[in-house]
Short mmCIF file of C-alpha atoms and ligand atoms in Angstrom, two decimals:
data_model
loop_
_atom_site.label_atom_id
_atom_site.label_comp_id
_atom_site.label_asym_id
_atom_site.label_seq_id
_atom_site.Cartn_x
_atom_site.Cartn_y
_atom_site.Cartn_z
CA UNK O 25 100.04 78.92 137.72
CA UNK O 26 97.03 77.86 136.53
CA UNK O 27 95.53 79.08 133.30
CA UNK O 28 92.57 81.28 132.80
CA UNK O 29 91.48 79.23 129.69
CA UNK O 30 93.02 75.96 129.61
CA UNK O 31 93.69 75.36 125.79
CA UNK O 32 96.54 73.88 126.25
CA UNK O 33 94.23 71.04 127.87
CA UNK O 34 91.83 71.30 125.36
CA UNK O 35 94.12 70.93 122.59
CA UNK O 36 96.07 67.95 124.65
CA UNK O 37 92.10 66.00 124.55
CA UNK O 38 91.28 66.47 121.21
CA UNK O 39 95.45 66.15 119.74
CA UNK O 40 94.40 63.52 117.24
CA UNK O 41 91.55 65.17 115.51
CA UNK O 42 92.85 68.52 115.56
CA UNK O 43 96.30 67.58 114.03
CA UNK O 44 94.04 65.64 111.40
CA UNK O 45 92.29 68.61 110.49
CA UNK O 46 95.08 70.78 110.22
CA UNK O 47 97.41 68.52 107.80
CA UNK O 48 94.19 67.88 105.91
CA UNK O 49 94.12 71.59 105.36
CA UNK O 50 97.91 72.39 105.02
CA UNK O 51 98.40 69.80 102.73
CA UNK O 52 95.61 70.55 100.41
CA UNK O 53 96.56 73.65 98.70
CA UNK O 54 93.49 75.69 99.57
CA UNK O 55 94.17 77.88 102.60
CA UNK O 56 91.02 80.46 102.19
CA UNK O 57 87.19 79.77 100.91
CA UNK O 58 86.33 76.28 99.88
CA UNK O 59 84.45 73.35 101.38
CA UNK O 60 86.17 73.47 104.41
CA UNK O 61 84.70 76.92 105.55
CA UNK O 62 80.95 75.89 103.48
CA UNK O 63 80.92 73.10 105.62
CA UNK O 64 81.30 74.83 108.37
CA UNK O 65 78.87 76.86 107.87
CA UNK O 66 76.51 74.30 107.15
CA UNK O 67 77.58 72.49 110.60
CA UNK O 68 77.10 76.20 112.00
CA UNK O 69 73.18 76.40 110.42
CA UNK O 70 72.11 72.82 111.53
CA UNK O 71 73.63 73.40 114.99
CA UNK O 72 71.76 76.82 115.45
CA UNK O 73 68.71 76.06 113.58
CA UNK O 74 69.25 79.40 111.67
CA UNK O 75 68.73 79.74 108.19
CA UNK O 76 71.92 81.49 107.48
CA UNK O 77 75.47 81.45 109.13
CA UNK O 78 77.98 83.35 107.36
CA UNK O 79 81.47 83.76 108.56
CA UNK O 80 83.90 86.43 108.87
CA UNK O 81 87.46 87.59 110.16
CA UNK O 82 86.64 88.19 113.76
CA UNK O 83 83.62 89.06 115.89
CA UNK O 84 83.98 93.07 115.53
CA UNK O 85 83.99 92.68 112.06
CA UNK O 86 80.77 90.64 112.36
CA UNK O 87 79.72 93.29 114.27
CA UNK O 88 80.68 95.97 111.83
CA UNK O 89 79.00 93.75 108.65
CA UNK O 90 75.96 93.25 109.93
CA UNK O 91 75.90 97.42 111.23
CA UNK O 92 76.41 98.22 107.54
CA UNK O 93 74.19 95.28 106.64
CA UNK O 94 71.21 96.56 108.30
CA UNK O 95 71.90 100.18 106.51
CA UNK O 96 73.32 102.31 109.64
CA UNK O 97 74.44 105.78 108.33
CA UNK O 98 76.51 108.74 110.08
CA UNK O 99 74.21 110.32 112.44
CA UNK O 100 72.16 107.49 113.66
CA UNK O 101 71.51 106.18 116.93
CA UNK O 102 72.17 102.95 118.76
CA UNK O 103 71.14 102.05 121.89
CA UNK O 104 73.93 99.76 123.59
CA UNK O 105 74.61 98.28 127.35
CA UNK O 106 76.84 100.62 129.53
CA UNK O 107 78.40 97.53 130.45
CA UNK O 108 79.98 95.69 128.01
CA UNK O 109 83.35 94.64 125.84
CA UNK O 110 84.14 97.48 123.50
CA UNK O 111 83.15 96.03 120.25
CA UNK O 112 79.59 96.62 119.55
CA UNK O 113 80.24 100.25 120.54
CA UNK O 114 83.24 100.96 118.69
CA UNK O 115 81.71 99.71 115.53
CA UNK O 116 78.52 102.28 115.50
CA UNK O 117 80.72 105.08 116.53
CA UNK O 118 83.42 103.87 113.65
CA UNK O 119 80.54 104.18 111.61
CA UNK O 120 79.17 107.57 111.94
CA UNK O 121 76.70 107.17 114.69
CA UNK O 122 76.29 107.15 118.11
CA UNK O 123 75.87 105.06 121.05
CA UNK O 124 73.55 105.60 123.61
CA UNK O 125 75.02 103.65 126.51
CA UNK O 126 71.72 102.31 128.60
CA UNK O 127 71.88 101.00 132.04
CA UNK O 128 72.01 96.89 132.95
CA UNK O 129 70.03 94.61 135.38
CA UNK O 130 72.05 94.41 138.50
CA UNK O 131 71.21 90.58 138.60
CA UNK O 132 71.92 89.07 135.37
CA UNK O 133 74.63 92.15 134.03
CA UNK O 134 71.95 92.43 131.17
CA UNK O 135 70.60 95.31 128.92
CA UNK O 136 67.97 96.90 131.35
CA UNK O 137 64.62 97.42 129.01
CA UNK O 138 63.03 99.74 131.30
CA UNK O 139 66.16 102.07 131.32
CA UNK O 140 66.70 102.13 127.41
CA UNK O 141 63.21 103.52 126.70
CA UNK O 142 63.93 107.05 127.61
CA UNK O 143 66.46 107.10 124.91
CA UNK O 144 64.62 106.05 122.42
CA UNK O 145 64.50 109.41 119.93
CA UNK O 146 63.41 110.04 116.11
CA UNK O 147 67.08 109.30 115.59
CA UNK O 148 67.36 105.71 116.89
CA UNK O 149 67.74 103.34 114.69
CA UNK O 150 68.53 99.71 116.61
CA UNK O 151 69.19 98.21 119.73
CA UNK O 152 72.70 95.64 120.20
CA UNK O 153 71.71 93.54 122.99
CA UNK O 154 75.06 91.87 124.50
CA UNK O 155 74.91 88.23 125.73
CA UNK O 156 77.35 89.03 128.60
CA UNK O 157 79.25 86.10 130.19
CA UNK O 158 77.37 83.79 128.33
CA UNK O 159 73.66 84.20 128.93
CA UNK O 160 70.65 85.82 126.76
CA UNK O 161 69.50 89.19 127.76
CA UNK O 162 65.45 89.80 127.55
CA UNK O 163 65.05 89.15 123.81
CA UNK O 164 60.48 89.25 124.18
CA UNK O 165 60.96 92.50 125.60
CA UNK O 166 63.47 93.89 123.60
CA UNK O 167 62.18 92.37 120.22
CA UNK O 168 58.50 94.13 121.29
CA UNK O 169 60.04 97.74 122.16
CA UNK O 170 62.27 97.25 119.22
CA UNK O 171 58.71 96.44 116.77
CA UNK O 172 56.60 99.45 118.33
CA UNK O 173 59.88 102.32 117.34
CA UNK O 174 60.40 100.15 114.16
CA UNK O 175 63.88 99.47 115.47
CA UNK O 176 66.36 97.08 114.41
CA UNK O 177 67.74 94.35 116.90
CA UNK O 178 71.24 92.95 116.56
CA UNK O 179 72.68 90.26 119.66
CA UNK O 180 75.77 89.88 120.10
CA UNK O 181 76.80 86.43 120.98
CA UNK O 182 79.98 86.71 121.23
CA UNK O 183 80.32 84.87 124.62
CA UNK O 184 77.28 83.34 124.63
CA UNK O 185 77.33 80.86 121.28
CA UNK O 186 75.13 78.05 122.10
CA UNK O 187 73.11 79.46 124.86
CA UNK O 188 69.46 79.05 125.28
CA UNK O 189 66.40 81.31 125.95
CA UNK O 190 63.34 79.49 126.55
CA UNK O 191 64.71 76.32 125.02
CA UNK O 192 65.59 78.41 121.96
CA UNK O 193 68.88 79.81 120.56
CA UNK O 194 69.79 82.77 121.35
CA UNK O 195 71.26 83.12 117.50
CA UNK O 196 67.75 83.13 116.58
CA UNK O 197 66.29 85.80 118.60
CA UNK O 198 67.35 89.02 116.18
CA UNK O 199 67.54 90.29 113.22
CA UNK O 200 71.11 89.15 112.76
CA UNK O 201 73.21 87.91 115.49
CA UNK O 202 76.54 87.76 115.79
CA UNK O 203 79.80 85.23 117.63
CA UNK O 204 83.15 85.39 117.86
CA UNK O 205 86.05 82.21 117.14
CA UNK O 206 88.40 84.88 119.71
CA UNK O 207 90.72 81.84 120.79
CA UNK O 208 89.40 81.92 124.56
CA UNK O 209 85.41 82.81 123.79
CA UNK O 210 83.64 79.16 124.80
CA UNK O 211 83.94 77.91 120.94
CA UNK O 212 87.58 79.52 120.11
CA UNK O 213 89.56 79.40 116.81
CA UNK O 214 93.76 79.21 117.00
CA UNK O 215 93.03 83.04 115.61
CA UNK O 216 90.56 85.70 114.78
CA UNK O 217 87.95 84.52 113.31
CA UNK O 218 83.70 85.51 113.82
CA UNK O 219 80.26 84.77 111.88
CA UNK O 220 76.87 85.77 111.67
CA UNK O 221 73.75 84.33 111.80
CA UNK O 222 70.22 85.20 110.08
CA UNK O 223 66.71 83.92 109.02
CA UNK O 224 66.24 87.08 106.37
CA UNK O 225 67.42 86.21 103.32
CA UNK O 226 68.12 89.43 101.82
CA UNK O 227 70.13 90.57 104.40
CA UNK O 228 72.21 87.00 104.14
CA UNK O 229 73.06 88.34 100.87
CA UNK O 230 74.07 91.82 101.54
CA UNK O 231 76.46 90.46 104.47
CA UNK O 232 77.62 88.22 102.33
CA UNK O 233 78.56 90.58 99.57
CA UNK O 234 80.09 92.94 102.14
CA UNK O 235 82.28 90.83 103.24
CA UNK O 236 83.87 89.79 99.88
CA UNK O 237 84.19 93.46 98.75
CA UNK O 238 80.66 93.83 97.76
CA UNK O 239 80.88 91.38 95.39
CA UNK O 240 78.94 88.28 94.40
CA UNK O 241 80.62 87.48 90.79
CA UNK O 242 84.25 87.88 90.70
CA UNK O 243 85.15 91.92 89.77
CA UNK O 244 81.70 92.87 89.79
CA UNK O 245 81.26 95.17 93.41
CA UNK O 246 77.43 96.46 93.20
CA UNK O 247 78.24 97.30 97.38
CA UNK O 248 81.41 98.92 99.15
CA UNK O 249 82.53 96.15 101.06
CA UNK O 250 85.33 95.04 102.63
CA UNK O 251 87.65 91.86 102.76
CA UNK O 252 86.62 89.81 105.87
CA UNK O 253 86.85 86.01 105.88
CA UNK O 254 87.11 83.29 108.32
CA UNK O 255 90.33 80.95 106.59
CA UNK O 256 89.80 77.54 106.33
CA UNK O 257 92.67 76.04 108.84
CA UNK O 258 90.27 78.31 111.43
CA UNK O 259 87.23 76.49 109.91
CA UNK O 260 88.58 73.12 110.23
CA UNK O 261 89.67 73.56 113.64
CA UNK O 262 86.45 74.53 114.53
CA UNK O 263 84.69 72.03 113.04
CA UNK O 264 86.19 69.52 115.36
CA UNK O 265 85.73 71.88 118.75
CA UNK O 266 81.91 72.33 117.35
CA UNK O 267 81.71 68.26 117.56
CA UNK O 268 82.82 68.73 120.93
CA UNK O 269 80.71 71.94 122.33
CA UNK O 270 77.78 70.45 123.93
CA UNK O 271 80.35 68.43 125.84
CA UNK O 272 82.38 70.85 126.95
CA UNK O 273 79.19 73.40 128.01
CA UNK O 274 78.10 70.74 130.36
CA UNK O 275 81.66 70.65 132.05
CA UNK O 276 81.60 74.12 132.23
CA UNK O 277 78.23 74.63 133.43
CA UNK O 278 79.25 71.53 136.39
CA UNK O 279 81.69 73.41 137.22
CA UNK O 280 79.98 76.55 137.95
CA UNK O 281 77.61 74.58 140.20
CA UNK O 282 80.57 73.48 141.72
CA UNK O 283 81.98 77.31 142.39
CA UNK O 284 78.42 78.48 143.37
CA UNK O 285 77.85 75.96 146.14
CA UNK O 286 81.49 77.15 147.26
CA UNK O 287 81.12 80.96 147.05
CA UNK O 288 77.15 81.15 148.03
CA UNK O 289 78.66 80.51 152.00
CA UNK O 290 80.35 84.27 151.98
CA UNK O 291 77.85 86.80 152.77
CA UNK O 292 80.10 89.38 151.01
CA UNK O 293 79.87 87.61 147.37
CA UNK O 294 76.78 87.30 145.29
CA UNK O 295 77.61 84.12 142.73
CA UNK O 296 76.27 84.91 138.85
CA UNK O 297 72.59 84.74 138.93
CA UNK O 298 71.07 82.79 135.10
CA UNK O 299 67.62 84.00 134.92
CA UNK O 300 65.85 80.85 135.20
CA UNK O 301 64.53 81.44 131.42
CA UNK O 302 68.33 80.89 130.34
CA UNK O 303 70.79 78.54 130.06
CA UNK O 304 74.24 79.78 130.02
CA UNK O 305 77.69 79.02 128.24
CA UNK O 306 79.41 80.16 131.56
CA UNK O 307 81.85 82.60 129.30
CA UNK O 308 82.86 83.86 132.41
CA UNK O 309 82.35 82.86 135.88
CA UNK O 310 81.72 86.20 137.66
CA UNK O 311 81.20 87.41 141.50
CA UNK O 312 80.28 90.24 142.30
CA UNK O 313 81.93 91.23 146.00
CA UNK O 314 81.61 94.48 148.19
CA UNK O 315 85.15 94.06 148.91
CA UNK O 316 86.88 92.97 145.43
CA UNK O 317 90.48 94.30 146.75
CA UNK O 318 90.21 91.59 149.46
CA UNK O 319 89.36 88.86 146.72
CA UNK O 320 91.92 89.39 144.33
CA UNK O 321 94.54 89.85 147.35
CA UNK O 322 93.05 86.26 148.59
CA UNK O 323 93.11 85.00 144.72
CA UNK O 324 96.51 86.13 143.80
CA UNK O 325 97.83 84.28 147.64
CA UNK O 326 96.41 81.03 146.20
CA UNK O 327 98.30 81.99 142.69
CA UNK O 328 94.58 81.45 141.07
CA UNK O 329 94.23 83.63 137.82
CA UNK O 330 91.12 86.34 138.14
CA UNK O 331 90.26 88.88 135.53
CA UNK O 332 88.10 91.98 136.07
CA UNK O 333 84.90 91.99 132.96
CA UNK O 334 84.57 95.02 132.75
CA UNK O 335 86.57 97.53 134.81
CA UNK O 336 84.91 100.88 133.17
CA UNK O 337 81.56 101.70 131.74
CA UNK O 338 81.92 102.26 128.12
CA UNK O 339 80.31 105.07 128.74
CA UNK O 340 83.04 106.78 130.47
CA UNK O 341 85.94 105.54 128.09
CA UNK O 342 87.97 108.01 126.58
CA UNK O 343 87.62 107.66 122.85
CA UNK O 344 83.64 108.31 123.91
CA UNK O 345 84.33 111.51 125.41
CA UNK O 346 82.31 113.32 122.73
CA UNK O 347 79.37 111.55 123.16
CA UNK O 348 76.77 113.69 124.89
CA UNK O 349 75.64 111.60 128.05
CA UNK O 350 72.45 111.80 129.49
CA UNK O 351 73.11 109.89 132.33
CA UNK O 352 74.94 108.15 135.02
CA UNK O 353 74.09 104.45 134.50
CA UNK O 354 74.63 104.18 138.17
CA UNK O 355 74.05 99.84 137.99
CA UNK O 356 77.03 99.68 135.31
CA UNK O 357 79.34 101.63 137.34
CA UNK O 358 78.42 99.74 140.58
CA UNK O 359 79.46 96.20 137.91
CA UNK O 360 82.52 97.86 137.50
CA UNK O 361 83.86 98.41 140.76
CA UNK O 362 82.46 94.92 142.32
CA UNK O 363 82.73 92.11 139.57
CA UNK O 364 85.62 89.92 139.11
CA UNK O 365 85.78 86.45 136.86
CA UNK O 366 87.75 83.09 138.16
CA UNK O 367 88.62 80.22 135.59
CA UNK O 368 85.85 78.16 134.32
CA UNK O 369 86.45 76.37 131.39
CA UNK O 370 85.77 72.56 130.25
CA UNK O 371 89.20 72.25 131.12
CA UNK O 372 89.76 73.46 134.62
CA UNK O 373 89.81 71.75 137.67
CA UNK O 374 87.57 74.17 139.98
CA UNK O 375 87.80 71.80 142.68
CA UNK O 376 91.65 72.45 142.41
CA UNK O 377 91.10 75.93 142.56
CA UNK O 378 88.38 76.11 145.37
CA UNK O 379 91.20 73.85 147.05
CA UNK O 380 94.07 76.72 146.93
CA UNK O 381 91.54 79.01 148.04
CA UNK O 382 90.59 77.24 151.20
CA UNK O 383 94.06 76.69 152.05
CA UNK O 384 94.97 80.98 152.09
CA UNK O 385 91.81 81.95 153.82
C1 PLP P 25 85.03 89.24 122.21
C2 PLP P 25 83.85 90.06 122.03
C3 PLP P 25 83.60 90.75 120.82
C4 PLP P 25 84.60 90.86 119.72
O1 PLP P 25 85.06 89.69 119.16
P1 PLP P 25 86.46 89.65 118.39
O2 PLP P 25 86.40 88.36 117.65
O3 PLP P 25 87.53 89.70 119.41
O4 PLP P 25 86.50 90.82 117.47
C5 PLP P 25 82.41 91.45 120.69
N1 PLP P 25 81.52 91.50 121.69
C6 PLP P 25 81.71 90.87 122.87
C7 PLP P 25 80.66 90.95 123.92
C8 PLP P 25 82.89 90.15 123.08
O5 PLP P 25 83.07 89.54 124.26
#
C-alpha cells in the first residue's frame, strides 16, 4: 500500500545528514536546550523573516502559549473556523473561554470574514485564523476587522509553514502565529514538537517565560507557566528537513498540478482552489465530490490511501456541547460531508497513484 506521507522516503533521501545530526546530538551529552535548538531558531527567524521564533513541545501547546500570551481569561470570546483540526478550539475552551465557531469560504475552506462579524460581541477578544491544507486565509481583511473591535489575531500555521500571501509569509501576518513539527505536517519532526513566531517583543518574552515555567532566571517564576520545549534531537532533525523545504514544496506543489489536471476532467469533483493571492504548502491535497462514497469505494479498489479533513464541524463535537450556538454554519457542514484528501507529499509518486486509479475506473 502506498503511504499517506512517505517518510520513510524522505528519511531514505536525506539518510546521511539525518543520521549525522542525530549522533551529533546523542553523542553530545545535551539532549534539551542548547545551541542546537538556538540555532534553530535562528534558521527558523531568517527563513520567516520574523523577528522572533520560539519553540515549544507541539503545535497545541503553541497554541495554548501564545492564548495565555496574549492575556485570554475565563469568560472571553474567540472567534474560530467551524471547520478546522481541534486544536485552536480546544485550547480557548481549556482555557476558560469560548469559541464562537464562524462559517468558511466554500472555495478556499477558509475563515469566512463576512460571516464572523455578526459574532463579534463586547466579549470577544481575538480571532484564530486557520491556514487549512496549507494556504493563508484573508489576513487584510481579518487584520482590519480585527483593528476596528481592538481584537487580537493569532494564525495558525500549522499546515501551512512556509506559505505565502502576497509574496509575504504567512508567519508574519498576526500578532503571533503559530506551526507544528507533528511528524506528517509539510516540515515534520520524528515527534511532537511546535513554535511560534512574533515581531512584538514583549510578547516574545512572555511566551518565552511561559514556556519555561514562567521563568527567565533559573527559580525565579514572575508568570505561571508551564514546561513546554522543543528537544534538541527534534531541533537537529529539523534543521536538516528546513535545508530541504523549499525543495520539497516545489515537488509537492508539481504534484498537485499533476492531480488537478487529472481530477479537473470529472464533473462531479471540484480540485482545491489557491486563491490566486496565495501560494500553498499543499498540506493536504483535497477534493471536494458530490458523491464521496463512490470515491473512496474507487480509492480503496486501487488500494490508494485517502483521509477525510475534517469529517465534523467543530461546532457539533461533543466536548462543545455546552457551547451556546447561534448558528448552523451550513458551508462547514457541506466541507464535511464532500471533502476527502489523497497523498501528496515530496515523496509520492502521484503519477503512480493517478495510474491505479485509471486502471479501477
Ligand atoms: C496539527 C494541527 C495542530 C496541532 O499541532 P500538534 O503539534 O499536533 O499539537 C493545530 N492546528 C492545526 C490546523 C493542525 O493541523
Amino acid at each position: 500500500m502506498i503511504p499517506f506521507v512517505n517518510l520513510t522516503a524522505q528519511r531514505n533521501f536525506l539518510r546521511k545528514e539525518l543520521e549525522e545530526a542525530e549522533a551529533r546530538i546523542l553523542n553530545s551529552g545535551n539532549y534539551i536546550g542548547g545551541s542546537e535548538v538556538q540555532n534553530f531558531e535562528k534558521e527558523l527567524s531568517l527563513y520567516t523573516g520574523m523577528a522572533n521564533s520560539i519553540t515549544c513541545a507541539s503545535g497545541t501547546d503553541a497554541i495554548e502559549l501564545a492564548l495565555n500570551a496574549l492575556g485570554l481569561r475565563p469568560g472571553d470570546e474567540v472567534i474560530i473556523p467551524d471547520f478546522s483540526f481541534i486544536s485552536p478550539a480546544e485550547c480557548v475552551y481549556r482555557l476558560g473561554a469560548i469559541p464562537r465557531f464562524a462559517d468558511i469560504l466554500p472555495d478556499t475552506f477558509l475563515l469566512d470574514p463576512a460571516d464572523l462579524m455578526p459574532l463579534i460581541t463586547p466579549k470577544t477578544k481575538g480571532i484564530i485564523a486557520v491556514h487549512l491544507f496549507g494556504q493563508t486565509a484573508a489576513m487584510e481583511i481579518l487584520h482590519s476587522i480585527a483593528k476596528s473591535h481592538d481584537l487580537w489575531l493569532l494564525g495558525d500555521a500549522a499546515q501551512s509553514f512556509g506559505a505565502k500571501r502576497n509574496n509575504k509569509h504567512c508567519e508574519s501576518l498576526a500578532n503571533i502565529t503559530i506551526t507544528s513539527f507533528y511528524p506528517t505536517k509539510p516540515l515534520g519532526a520524528y515527534g511532537d514538537g511546535g513554535a511560534l513566531f512574533t515581531n512584538d517583543d514583549i510578547l516574545a518574552e512572555k511566551i518565552r517565560k511561559l514556556a519555561n515555567h514562567g521563568s527567565k532566571s533559573r527559580y525565579f517564576h514572575e508568570l505561571n507557566g508551564k514546561n513546554s520545549r522543543l528537544d534538541a534531537l527534534q531541533a537537529a532533525i529539523l534543521r536538516v528537513k528546513l535545508e530541504h523545504f523549499d525543495e520539497e514544496l516545489k515537488k509537492r506543489q508539481k504534484n498537485a498540478e499533476i492531480y488537478n489536471q487529472f481530477f479537473s476532467q470529472f464533473p462531479d469533483l471540484t480540485i482545491p482552489y489557491i486563491d490566486p493571492e496565495n501560494t500553498s504548502t499543499y498540506a493536504q491535497y483535497t477534493l471536494r465530490a458530490k458523491d464521496r462514497n463512490k470515491w473512496l469505494s474507487i480509492c480503496d479498489s486501487a488500494e490508494i490511501p485517502t483521509g477525510i479533513y475534517y469529517p465534523r464541524p467543530l461546532s457539533k463535537q461533543p466536548c462543545f456541547m455546552n457551547i451556546e450556538r447561534q448558528m448552523k454554519n451550513s458551508g462547514a457542514s457541506r466541507a464535511c460531508h464532500e471533502v476527502f484528501s489523497l497523498p501528496v507529499c515530496a515523496y509520492t509518486n502521484v503519477e503512480e497513484i493517478i495510474q491505479k486509479i485509471k486502471s479501477v475506473l
